[in-house]
């Protein structure tokens, strides 16, 4: 069961309006002497970002380092909140949800994939994938069965008992993708998922994302630095200094 109220189709899955994000830093920590007199320095990293993403889209976000890509992804993933502006996920105003409801949304509606894989080191691949199901209240035996099926789906069926340090980077990312899928999310957010991988392995990982999008209809938003990775998606949004400066279909 999804914790979000599913709204009328036609409604975007993601809709953000006039998002701004300002980080307030302790001026001592900021260390640049630009204090505003009360000991903090404000640094604005997102300016008036508005966009909609519909179900089934496959979107790349590009931009130089520091342009605000991860900040935007963290807000889309309900891991962080904007300083101002609005975010509706599947028609639900995120600002109206309690912390418990947000935790449920993160667990059930969104799958996360990161550059550094973020696997638990002392757990097997199988347990890494099964853990979010246990948090969602699924029993151990069903969790393990589903985790095994997902490892099989991403080509890692034979590696269920391996720990992350016994796996290559590409294999670890397959475990992370399996984990992201385990609660059947509508949305996958991937922040530079191929950033630590060689070209051939990156291509294989992108094939998995393309298949998930094409065959399973999962909406994917993916941050990348690389043009050939962005070319695997269908829409490109470019951020520059915290502003959307380009948003268009990727030519087929
Ligand atoms: N938690 C934070 N506190 C203060 N500043 C931050 C924080 N996270 C990111 N920043 C700053 O915000 C800007 C954008 O960062 P980020 O969103 O990580 O960019 P990108 O992912 O495009 O490289 C950078 O200048 C970064 O230093
Ligand atoms: Mg980043």
PDB file of C-alpha atoms and ligand atoms in Angstrom:
ATOM      1  CA  UNK A   1       0.000   0.000   0.000  1.00  0.00           C
ATOM      2  CA  UNK A   2       1.312   3.411  -0.843  1.00  0.00           C
ATOM      3  CA  UNK A   3       1.253   6.015   1.939  1.00  0.00           C
ATOM      4  CA  UNK A   4       0.541   8.754  -0.568  1.00  0.00           C
ATOM      5  CA  UNK A   5      -2.953   9.480  -1.715  1.00  0.00           C
ATOM      6  CA  UNK A   6      -2.824   8.807  -5.436  1.00  0.00           C
ATOM      7  CA  UNK A   7      -4.393  11.700  -7.266  1.00  0.00           C
ATOM      8  CA  UNK A   8      -6.029  11.987 -10.652  1.00  0.00           C
ATOM      9  CA  UNK A   9      -3.874  10.830 -13.539  1.00  0.00           C
ATOM     10  CA  UNK A  10      -2.627  13.765 -15.563  1.00  0.00           C
ATOM     11  CA  UNK A  11      -1.330  15.309 -12.353  1.00  0.00           C
ATOM     12  CA  UNK A  12       2.487  15.429 -12.470  1.00  0.00           C
ATOM     13  CA  UNK A  13       4.282  12.961 -10.227  1.00  0.00           C
ATOM     14  CA  UNK A  14       6.658  15.758  -9.210  1.00  0.00           C
ATOM     15  CA  UNK A  15       5.725  19.407  -9.213  1.00  0.00           C
ATOM     16  CA  UNK A  16       7.932  22.074  -7.663  1.00  0.00           C
ATOM     17  CA  UNK A  17       7.182  25.766  -7.754  1.00  0.00           C
ATOM     18  CA  UNK A  18       9.563  28.633  -6.973  1.00  0.00           C
ATOM     19  CA  UNK A  19      11.903  26.502  -4.883  1.00  0.00           C
ATOM     20  CA  UNK A  20      14.646  28.387  -3.100  1.00  0.00           C
ATOM     21  CA  UNK A  21      17.253  26.892  -0.829  1.00  0.00           C
ATOM     22  CA  UNK A  22      19.428  28.967   1.436  1.00  0.00           C
ATOM     23  CA  UNK A  23      22.017  27.307   3.635  1.00  0.00           C
ATOM     24  CA  UNK A  24      22.828  29.218   6.799  1.00  0.00           C
ATOM     25  CA  UNK A  25      26.359  28.644   7.936  1.00  0.00           C
ATOM     26  CA  UNK A  26      28.033  29.612  11.122  1.00  0.00           C
ATOM     27  CA  UNK A  27      30.392  32.418  10.010  1.00  0.00           C
ATOM     28  CA  UNK A  28      33.244  30.737  11.886  1.00  0.00           C
ATOM     29  CA  UNK A  29      32.601  27.548   9.953  1.00  0.00           C
ATOM     30  CA  UNK A  30      32.229  29.450   6.684  1.00  0.00           C
ATOM     31  CA  UNK A  31      35.586  31.038   7.333  1.00  0.00           C
ATOM     32  CA  UNK A  32      35.297  33.762   4.699  1.00  0.00           C
ATOM     33  CA  UNK A  33      34.594  36.717   6.976  1.00  0.00           C
ATOM     34  CA  UNK A  34      31.284  37.530   5.256  1.00  0.00           C
ATOM     35  CA  UNK A  35      29.326  37.430   8.474  1.00  0.00           C
ATOM     36  CA  UNK A  36      26.097  39.409   8.580  1.00  0.00           C
ATOM     37  CA  UNK A  37      26.655  40.565  12.120  1.00  0.00           C
ATOM     38  CA  UNK A  38      24.784  37.808  13.939  1.00  0.00           C
ATOM     39  CA  UNK A  39      27.301  35.061  13.352  1.00  0.00           C
ATOM     40  CA  UNK A  40      25.773  33.399  10.285  1.00  0.00           C
ATOM     41  CA  UNK A  41      26.421  33.548   6.571  1.00  0.00           C
ATOM     42  CA  UNK A  42      23.574  32.793   4.189  1.00  0.00           C
ATOM     43  CA  UNK A  43      24.377  31.015   0.986  1.00  0.00           C
ATOM     44  CA  UNK A  44      21.599  30.644  -1.568  1.00  0.00           C
ATOM     45  CA  UNK A  45      22.060  27.610  -3.794  1.00  0.00           C
ATOM     46  CA  UNK A  46      18.622  27.241  -5.480  1.00  0.00           C
ATOM     47  CA  UNK A  47      16.810  30.208  -7.046  1.00  0.00           C
ATOM     48  CA  UNK A  48      13.162  30.006  -8.024  1.00  0.00           C
ATOM     49  CA  UNK A  49      13.258  26.481  -9.435  1.00  0.00           C
ATOM     50  CA  UNK A  50       9.939  25.414 -10.969  1.00  0.00           C
ATOM     51  CA  UNK A  51       9.400  22.194 -12.875  1.00  0.00           C
ATOM     52  CA  UNK A  52       7.034  19.289 -13.360  1.00  0.00           C
ATOM     53  CA  UNK A  53       7.897  15.669 -14.043  1.00  0.00           C
ATOM     54  CA  UNK A  54       5.205  13.254 -15.145  1.00  0.00           C
ATOM     55  CA  UNK A  55       4.907   9.537 -14.492  1.00  0.00           C
ATOM     56  CA  UNK A  56       7.051   7.462 -16.807  1.00  0.00           C
ATOM     57  CA  UNK A  57       9.565  10.205 -17.573  1.00  0.00           C
ATOM     58  CA  UNK A  58      13.331   9.582 -17.592  1.00  0.00           C
ATOM     59  CA  UNK A  59      15.084  12.839 -16.776  1.00  0.00           C
ATOM     60  CA  UNK A  60      18.756  13.783 -16.543  1.00  0.00           C
ATOM     61  CA  UNK A  61      19.904  16.728 -14.451  1.00  0.00           C
ATOM     62  CA  UNK A  62      23.248  18.183 -15.489  1.00  0.00           C
ATOM     63  CA  UNK A  63      25.297  21.132 -14.314  1.00  0.00           C
ATOM     64  CA  UNK A  64      28.717  22.052 -13.020  1.00  0.00           C
ATOM     65  CA  UNK A  65      29.858  20.961  -9.606  1.00  0.00           C
ATOM     66  CA  UNK A  66      28.212  23.204  -7.010  1.00  0.00           C
ATOM     67  CA  UNK A  67      25.276  24.171  -9.260  1.00  0.00           C
ATOM     68  CA  UNK A  68      22.752  22.724  -6.800  1.00  0.00           C
ATOM     69  CA  UNK A  69      21.983  19.315  -8.341  1.00  0.00           C
ATOM     70  CA  UNK A  70      22.317  17.300  -5.129  1.00  0.00           C
ATOM     71  CA  UNK A  71      20.470  19.962  -3.147  1.00  0.00           C
ATOM     72  CA  UNK A  72      17.553  19.693  -5.587  1.00  0.00           C
ATOM     73  CA  UNK A  73      17.669  15.874  -5.508  1.00  0.00           C
ATOM     74  CA  UNK A  74      17.648  15.890  -1.698  1.00  0.00           C
ATOM     75  CA  UNK A  75      14.535  18.061  -1.723  1.00  0.00           C
ATOM     76  CA  UNK A  76      12.851  15.841  -4.351  1.00  0.00           C
ATOM     77  CA  UNK A  77      13.725  12.834  -2.191  1.00  0.00           C
ATOM     78  CA  UNK A  78      12.213  14.444   0.930  1.00  0.00           C
ATOM     79  CA  UNK A  79      15.622  14.224   2.572  1.00  0.00           C
ATOM     80  CA  UNK A  80      15.755  18.022   2.897  1.00  0.00           C
ATOM     81  CA  UNK A  81      13.243  20.868   2.792  1.00  0.00           C
ATOM     82  CA  UNK A  82      13.302  24.031   0.680  1.00  0.00           C
ATOM     83  CA  UNK A  83      13.702  27.429   2.354  1.00  0.00           C
ATOM     84  CA  UNK A  84      10.728  28.642   0.326  1.00  0.00           C
ATOM     85  CA  UNK A  85       8.570  27.355  -2.491  1.00  0.00           C
ATOM     86  CA  UNK A  86       6.328  24.314  -2.825  1.00  0.00           C
ATOM     87  CA  UNK A  87       6.729  20.651  -3.606  1.00  0.00           C
ATOM     88  CA  UNK A  88       3.884  18.315  -4.503  1.00  0.00           C
ATOM     89  CA  UNK A  89       4.703  14.637  -4.883  1.00  0.00           C
ATOM     90  CA  UNK A  90       1.878  12.736  -6.546  1.00  0.00           C
ATOM     91  CA  UNK A  91      -0.382  15.685  -5.755  1.00  0.00           C
ATOM     92  CA  UNK A  92       0.504  15.719  -2.048  1.00  0.00           C
ATOM     93  CA  UNK A  93       1.930  18.889  -0.556  1.00  0.00           C
ATOM     94  CA  UNK A  94       5.122  17.624   1.066  1.00  0.00           C
ATOM     95  CA  UNK A  95       5.144  20.505   3.558  1.00  0.00           C
ATOM     96  CA  UNK A  96       1.905  19.183   5.073  1.00  0.00           C
ATOM     97  CA  UNK A  97       3.334  15.746   5.946  1.00  0.00           C
ATOM     98  CA  UNK A  98       4.583  14.795   9.413  1.00  0.00           C
ATOM     99  CA  UNK A  99       8.071  13.383   9.913  1.00  0.00           C
ATOM    100  CA  UNK A 100       6.622   9.869  10.159  1.00  0.00           C
ATOM    101  CA  UNK A 101       4.682  10.324   6.933  1.00  0.00           C
ATOM    102  CA  UNK A 102       7.808  11.650   5.200  1.00  0.00           C
ATOM    103  CA  UNK A 103       9.799   8.637   6.389  1.00  0.00           C
ATOM    104  CA  UNK A 104       7.105   6.393   4.926  1.00  0.00           C
ATOM    105  CA  UNK A 105       7.180   8.252   1.613  1.00  0.00           C
ATOM    106  CA  UNK A 106      10.967   7.848   1.446  1.00  0.00           C
ATOM    107  CA  UNK A 107      10.698   4.164   2.264  1.00  0.00           C
ATOM    108  CA  UNK A 108       7.747   3.225   0.013  1.00  0.00           C
ATOM    109  CA  UNK A 109       7.497   5.728  -2.828  1.00  0.00           C
ATOM    110  CA  UNK A 110      11.090   6.583  -3.664  1.00  0.00           C
ATOM    111  CA  UNK A 111      14.138   4.452  -4.450  1.00  0.00           C
ATOM    112  CA  UNK A 112      17.518   6.110  -3.949  1.00  0.00           C
ATOM    113  CA  UNK A 113      20.745   5.327  -5.795  1.00  0.00           C
ATOM    114  CA  UNK A 114      23.962   7.187  -4.976  1.00  0.00           C
ATOM    115  CA  UNK A 115      27.411   7.564  -6.493  1.00  0.00           C
ATOM    116  CA  UNK A 116      29.059   5.833  -3.527  1.00  0.00           C
ATOM    117  CA  UNK A 117      26.509   2.927  -3.511  1.00  0.00           C
ATOM    118  CA  UNK A 118      25.833   3.483   0.250  1.00  0.00           C
ATOM    119  CA  UNK A 119      25.622  -0.226   1.074  1.00  0.00           C
ATOM    120  CA  UNK A 120      25.954  -1.550   4.605  1.00  0.00           C
ATOM    121  CA  UNK A 121      29.424  -3.057   4.690  1.00  0.00           C
ATOM    122  CA  UNK A 122      28.894  -5.915   7.124  1.00  0.00           C
ATOM    123  CA  UNK A 123      25.747  -7.172   5.450  1.00  0.00           C
ATOM    124  CA  UNK A 124      25.421  -9.528   2.513  1.00  0.00           C
ATOM    125  CA  UNK A 125      23.999  -8.267  -0.777  1.00  0.00           C
ATOM    126  CA  UNK A 126      20.766 -10.091   0.047  1.00  0.00           C
ATOM    127  CA  UNK A 127      20.409  -8.439   3.456  1.00  0.00           C
ATOM    128  CA  UNK A 128      21.234  -5.022   2.015  1.00  0.00           C
ATOM    129  CA  UNK A 129      18.367  -5.418  -0.434  1.00  0.00           C
ATOM    130  CA  UNK A 130      15.954  -6.945   2.102  1.00  0.00           C
ATOM    131  CA  UNK A 131      16.452  -4.358   4.862  1.00  0.00           C
ATOM    132  CA  UNK A 132      14.000  -1.675   3.575  1.00  0.00           C
ATOM    133  CA  UNK A 133      11.314  -4.372   3.377  1.00  0.00           C
ATOM    134  CA  UNK A 134      11.879  -5.309   7.003  1.00  0.00           C
ATOM    135  CA  UNK A 135      11.456  -1.619   7.902  1.00  0.00           C
ATOM    136  CA  UNK A 136       8.227  -1.632   5.908  1.00  0.00           C
ATOM    137  CA  UNK A 137       6.962  -4.481   8.094  1.00  0.00           C
ATOM    138  CA  UNK A 138       7.343  -7.413   5.682  1.00  0.00           C
ATOM    139  CA  UNK A 139       8.314 -10.704   7.334  1.00  0.00           C
ATOM    140  CA  UNK A 140      11.826 -12.066   7.024  1.00  0.00           C
ATOM    141  CA  UNK A 141      11.149 -14.957   4.703  1.00  0.00           C
ATOM    142  CA  UNK A 142       9.094 -12.909   2.217  1.00  0.00           C
ATOM    143  CA  UNK A 143      11.699 -10.126   2.379  1.00  0.00           C
ATOM    144  CA  UNK A 144      14.492 -12.509   1.495  1.00  0.00           C
ATOM    145  CA  UNK A 145      12.514 -14.037  -1.363  1.00  0.00           C
ATOM    146  CA  UNK A 146      11.787 -10.636  -2.877  1.00  0.00           C
ATOM    147  CA  UNK A 147      15.400  -9.495  -2.373  1.00  0.00           C
ATOM    148  CA  UNK A 148      16.671 -12.609  -4.132  1.00  0.00           C
ATOM    149  CA  UNK A 149      14.301 -12.023  -7.065  1.00  0.00           C
ATOM    150  CA  UNK A 150      15.537  -8.428  -7.422  1.00  0.00           C
ATOM    151  CA  UNK A 151      19.188  -9.464  -7.312  1.00  0.00           C
ATOM    152  CA  UNK A 152      18.334 -11.937 -10.050  1.00  0.00           C
ATOM    153  CA  UNK A 153      16.630  -9.159 -12.052  1.00  0.00           C
ATOM    154  CA  UNK A 154      19.740  -6.953 -11.918  1.00  0.00           C
ATOM    155  CA  UNK A 155      22.002  -9.868 -12.864  1.00  0.00           C
ATOM    156  CA  UNK A 156      23.400 -10.602  -9.408  1.00  0.00           C
ATOM    157  CA  UNK A 157      21.454 -13.735  -8.517  1.00  0.00           C
ATOM    158  CA  UNK A 158      24.626 -15.654  -7.782  1.00  0.00           C
ATOM    159  CA  UNK A 159      26.091 -13.000  -5.483  1.00  0.00           C
ATOM    160  CA  UNK A 160      23.417 -12.844  -2.797  1.00  0.00           C
ATOM    161  CA  UNK A 161      25.785 -14.068  -0.071  1.00  0.00           C
ATOM    162  CA  UNK A 162      28.624 -11.692  -0.967  1.00  0.00           C
ATOM    163  CA  UNK A 163      29.469  -8.641   1.108  1.00  0.00           C
ATOM    164  CA  UNK A 164      30.048  -5.279  -0.635  1.00  0.00           C
ATOM    165  CA  UNK A 165      33.864  -5.477  -0.370  1.00  0.00           C
ATOM    166  CA  UNK A 166      33.753  -8.776  -2.287  1.00  0.00           C
ATOM    167  CA  UNK A 167      31.951  -7.122  -5.198  1.00  0.00           C
ATOM    168  CA  UNK A 168      33.096  -4.794  -8.013  1.00  0.00           C
ATOM    169  CA  UNK A 169      31.766  -1.230  -8.195  1.00  0.00           C
ATOM    170  CA  UNK A 170      29.301  -2.178 -10.927  1.00  0.00           C
ATOM    171  CA  UNK A 171      28.081  -5.140  -8.889  1.00  0.00           C
ATOM    172  CA  UNK A 172      27.689  -2.969  -5.796  1.00  0.00           C
ATOM    173  CA  UNK A 173      25.622  -0.508  -7.817  1.00  0.00           C
ATOM    174  CA  UNK A 174      23.405  -3.388  -8.984  1.00  0.00           C
ATOM    175  CA  UNK A 175      22.849  -4.299  -5.320  1.00  0.00           C
ATOM    176  CA  UNK A 176      21.968  -0.661  -4.608  1.00  0.00           C
ATOM    177  CA  UNK A 177      19.525  -0.593  -7.547  1.00  0.00           C
ATOM    178  CA  UNK A 178      17.932  -3.836  -6.326  1.00  0.00           C
ATOM    179  CA  UNK A 179      17.561  -2.260  -2.894  1.00  0.00           C
ATOM    180  CA  UNK A 180      16.041   0.890  -4.427  1.00  0.00           C
ATOM    181  CA  UNK A 181      13.427  -1.274  -6.170  1.00  0.00           C
ATOM    182  CA  UNK A 182      12.509  -3.485  -3.267  1.00  0.00           C
ATOM    183  CA  UNK A 183       9.428  -1.561  -2.125  1.00  0.00           C
ATOM    184  CA  UNK A 184       8.158  -1.072  -5.686  1.00  0.00           C
ATOM    185  CA  UNK A 185       8.723   2.703  -5.812  1.00  0.00           C
ATOM    186  CA  UNK A 186       7.065   4.956  -8.406  1.00  0.00           C
ATOM    187  CA  UNK A 187      10.181   7.078  -8.526  1.00  0.00           C
ATOM    188  CA  UNK A 188      13.925   6.450  -8.579  1.00  0.00           C
ATOM    189  CA  UNK A 189      16.300   9.281  -7.736  1.00  0.00           C
ATOM    190  CA  UNK A 190      19.893   8.566  -8.745  1.00  0.00           C
ATOM    191  CA  UNK A 191      22.633  11.095  -7.888  1.00  0.00           C
ATOM    192  CA  UNK A 192      25.619  10.459 -10.187  1.00  0.00           C
ATOM    193  CA  UNK A 193      25.048   6.682 -10.112  1.00  0.00           C
ATOM    194  CA  UNK A 194      27.825   6.051 -12.647  1.00  0.00           C
ATOM    195  CA  UNK A 195      30.265   8.576 -11.192  1.00  0.00           C
ATOM    196  CA  UNK A 196      32.527   5.862  -9.749  1.00  0.00           C
ATOM    197  CA  UNK A 197      32.244   3.429 -12.651  1.00  0.00           C
ATOM    198  CA  UNK A 198      34.209   2.855 -15.852  1.00  0.00           C
ATOM    199  CA  UNK A 199      32.601   3.482 -19.241  1.00  0.00           C
ATOM    200  CA  UNK A 200      31.556  -0.097 -19.989  1.00  0.00           C
ATOM    201  CA  UNK A 201      30.095  -0.641 -16.501  1.00  0.00           C
ATOM    202  CA  UNK A 202      28.321   2.728 -16.688  1.00  0.00           C
ATOM    203  CA  UNK A 203      26.709   1.623 -19.937  1.00  0.00           C
ATOM    204  CA  UNK A 204      25.460  -1.595 -18.303  1.00  0.00           C
ATOM    205  CA  UNK A 205      24.029   0.320 -15.353  1.00  0.00           C
ATOM    206  CA  UNK A 206      22.277   2.742 -17.733  1.00  0.00           C
ATOM    207  CA  UNK A 207      20.754  -0.242 -19.566  1.00  0.00           C
ATOM    208  CA  UNK A 208      19.218  -1.351 -16.277  1.00  0.00           C
ATOM    209  CA  UNK A 209      17.731   2.117 -15.684  1.00  0.00           C
ATOM    210  CA  UNK A 210      16.441   2.254 -19.262  1.00  0.00           C
ATOM    211  CA  UNK A 211      14.783  -1.124 -18.845  1.00  0.00           C
ATOM    212  CA  UNK A 212      13.188  -0.105 -15.532  1.00  0.00           C
ATOM    213  CA  UNK A 213      11.815   3.007 -17.184  1.00  0.00           C
ATOM    214  CA  UNK A 214      10.687   1.392 -20.441  1.00  0.00           C
ATOM    215  CA  UNK A 215       9.353  -1.914 -19.229  1.00  0.00           C
ATOM    216  CA  UNK A 216       8.252  -1.125 -15.695  1.00  0.00           C
ATOM    217  CA  UNK A 217       7.194   2.498 -16.179  1.00  0.00           C
ATOM    218  CA  UNK A 218       9.292   3.725 -13.266  1.00  0.00           C
ATOM    219  CA  UNK A 219       9.921   7.463 -13.295  1.00  0.00           C
ATOM    220  CA  UNK A 220      13.665   8.141 -13.060  1.00  0.00           C
ATOM    221  CA  UNK A 221      15.518  11.363 -12.268  1.00  0.00           C
ATOM    222  CA  UNK A 222      19.260  10.984 -12.631  1.00  0.00           C
ATOM    223  CA  UNK A 223      22.112  13.426 -12.049  1.00  0.00           C
ATOM    224  CA  UNK A 224      25.153  13.063 -14.261  1.00  0.00           C
ATOM    225  CA  UNK A 225      28.229  14.936 -15.441  1.00  0.00           C
ATOM    226  CA  UNK A 226      28.556  12.955 -18.641  1.00  0.00           C
ATOM    227  CA  UNK A 227      26.873  13.758 -21.947  1.00  0.00           C
ATOM    228  CA  UNK A 228      26.706  10.129 -23.056  1.00  0.00           C
ATOM    229  CA  UNK A 229      24.934   9.178 -19.818  1.00  0.00           C
ATOM    230  CA  UNK A 230      22.437  12.033 -20.239  1.00  0.00           C
ATOM    231  CA  UNK A 231      21.908  10.851 -23.838  1.00  0.00           C
ATOM    232  CA  UNK A 232      20.430   7.602 -22.436  1.00  0.00           C
ATOM    233  CA  UNK A 233      17.553   9.578 -20.891  1.00  0.00           C
ATOM    234  CA  UNK A 234      14.684  11.374 -22.601  1.00  0.00           C
ATOM    235  CA  UNK A 235      14.706  14.817 -21.053  1.00  0.00           C
ATOM    236  CA  UNK A 236      17.582  17.044 -19.999  1.00  0.00           C
ATOM    237  CA  UNK A 237      17.376  19.726 -17.327  1.00  0.00           C
ATOM    238  CA  UNK A 238      20.459  21.868 -16.902  1.00  0.00           C
ATOM    239  CA  UNK A 239      21.178  23.796 -13.713  1.00  0.00           C
ATOM    240  CA  UNK A 240      23.556  26.734 -13.593  1.00  0.00           C
ATOM    241  CA  UNK A 241      24.277  28.520 -10.314  1.00  0.00           C
ATOM    242  CA  UNK A 242      21.061  27.192  -8.805  1.00  0.00           C
ATOM    243  CA  UNK A 243      18.782  28.107 -11.717  1.00  0.00           C
ATOM    244  CA  UNK A 244      17.203  25.989 -14.449  1.00  0.00           C
ATOM    245  CA  UNK A 245      18.755  27.261 -17.678  1.00  0.00           C
ATOM    246  CA  UNK A 246      17.686  24.470 -20.048  1.00  0.00           C
ATOM    247  CA  UNK A 247      14.857  21.953 -20.058  1.00  0.00           C
ATOM    248  CA  UNK A 248      14.174  20.008 -23.239  1.00  0.00           C
ATOM    249  CA  UNK A 249      13.638  16.578 -24.732  1.00  0.00           C
ATOM    250  CA  UNK A 250      16.766  14.559 -25.525  1.00  0.00           C
ATOM    251  CA  UNK A 251      16.782  13.911 -29.293  1.00  0.00           C
ATOM    252  CA  UNK A 252      16.204  10.190 -30.030  1.00  0.00           C
TER     253      UNK A 252
HETATM  254  N1  LIG B   1      24.558  21.120   3.900  1.00  0.00           N
HETATM  255  C1  LIG B   1      25.104  22.190   3.294  1.00  0.00           C
HETATM  256  N2  LIG B   1      25.410  23.292   4.002  1.00  0.00           N
HETATM  257  C2  LIG B   1      25.927  24.374   3.404  1.00  0.00           C
HETATM  258  N3  LIG B   1      26.190  24.473   2.082  1.00  0.00           N
HETATM  259  C3  LIG B   1      25.911  23.398   1.321  1.00  0.00           C
HETATM  260  C4  LIG B   1      25.368  22.204   1.887  1.00  0.00           C
HETATM  261  N4  LIG B   1      25.178  21.302   0.882  1.00  0.00           N
HETATM  262  C5  LIG B   1      25.607  21.907  -0.242  1.00  0.00           C
HETATM  263  N5  LIG B   1      26.053  23.147   0.019  1.00  0.00           N
HETATM  264  C6  LIG B   1      26.566  24.116  -0.972  1.00  0.00           C
HETATM  265  O1  LIG B   1      25.568  24.311  -1.943  1.00  0.00           O
HETATM  266  C7  LIG B   1      26.117  24.417  -3.239  1.00  0.00           C
HETATM  267  C8  LIG B   1      25.482  23.395  -4.136  1.00  0.00           C
HETATM  268  O2  LIG B   1      25.864  22.101  -3.705  1.00  0.00           O
HETATM  269  P1  LIG B   1      25.294  20.773  -4.352  1.00  0.00           P
HETATM  270  O3  LIG B   1      23.812  20.842  -4.364  1.00  0.00           O
HETATM  271  O4  LIG B   1      25.926  19.638  -3.638  1.00  0.00           O
HETATM  272  O5  LIG B   1      25.838  20.906  -5.854  1.00  0.00           O
HETATM  273  P2  LIG B   1      26.129  19.792  -6.962  1.00  0.00           P
HETATM  274  O6  LIG B   1      25.484  18.524  -6.546  1.00  0.00           O
HETATM  275  O7  LIG B   1      25.552  20.382  -8.211  1.00  0.00           O
HETATM  276  O8  LIG B   1      27.612  19.669  -7.048  1.00  0.00           O
HETATM  277  C9  LIG B   1      27.625  24.249  -3.067  1.00  0.00           C
HETATM  278  O9  LIG B   1      28.198  25.518  -3.049  1.00  0.00           O
HETATM  279  C10 LIG B   1      27.750  23.568  -1.730  1.00  0.00           C
HETATM  280  O10 LIG B   1      28.943  23.925  -1.096  1.00  0.00           O
HETATM  281 MG1  LIG B   2      26.201  16.627  -6.219  1.00  0.00          MG
END
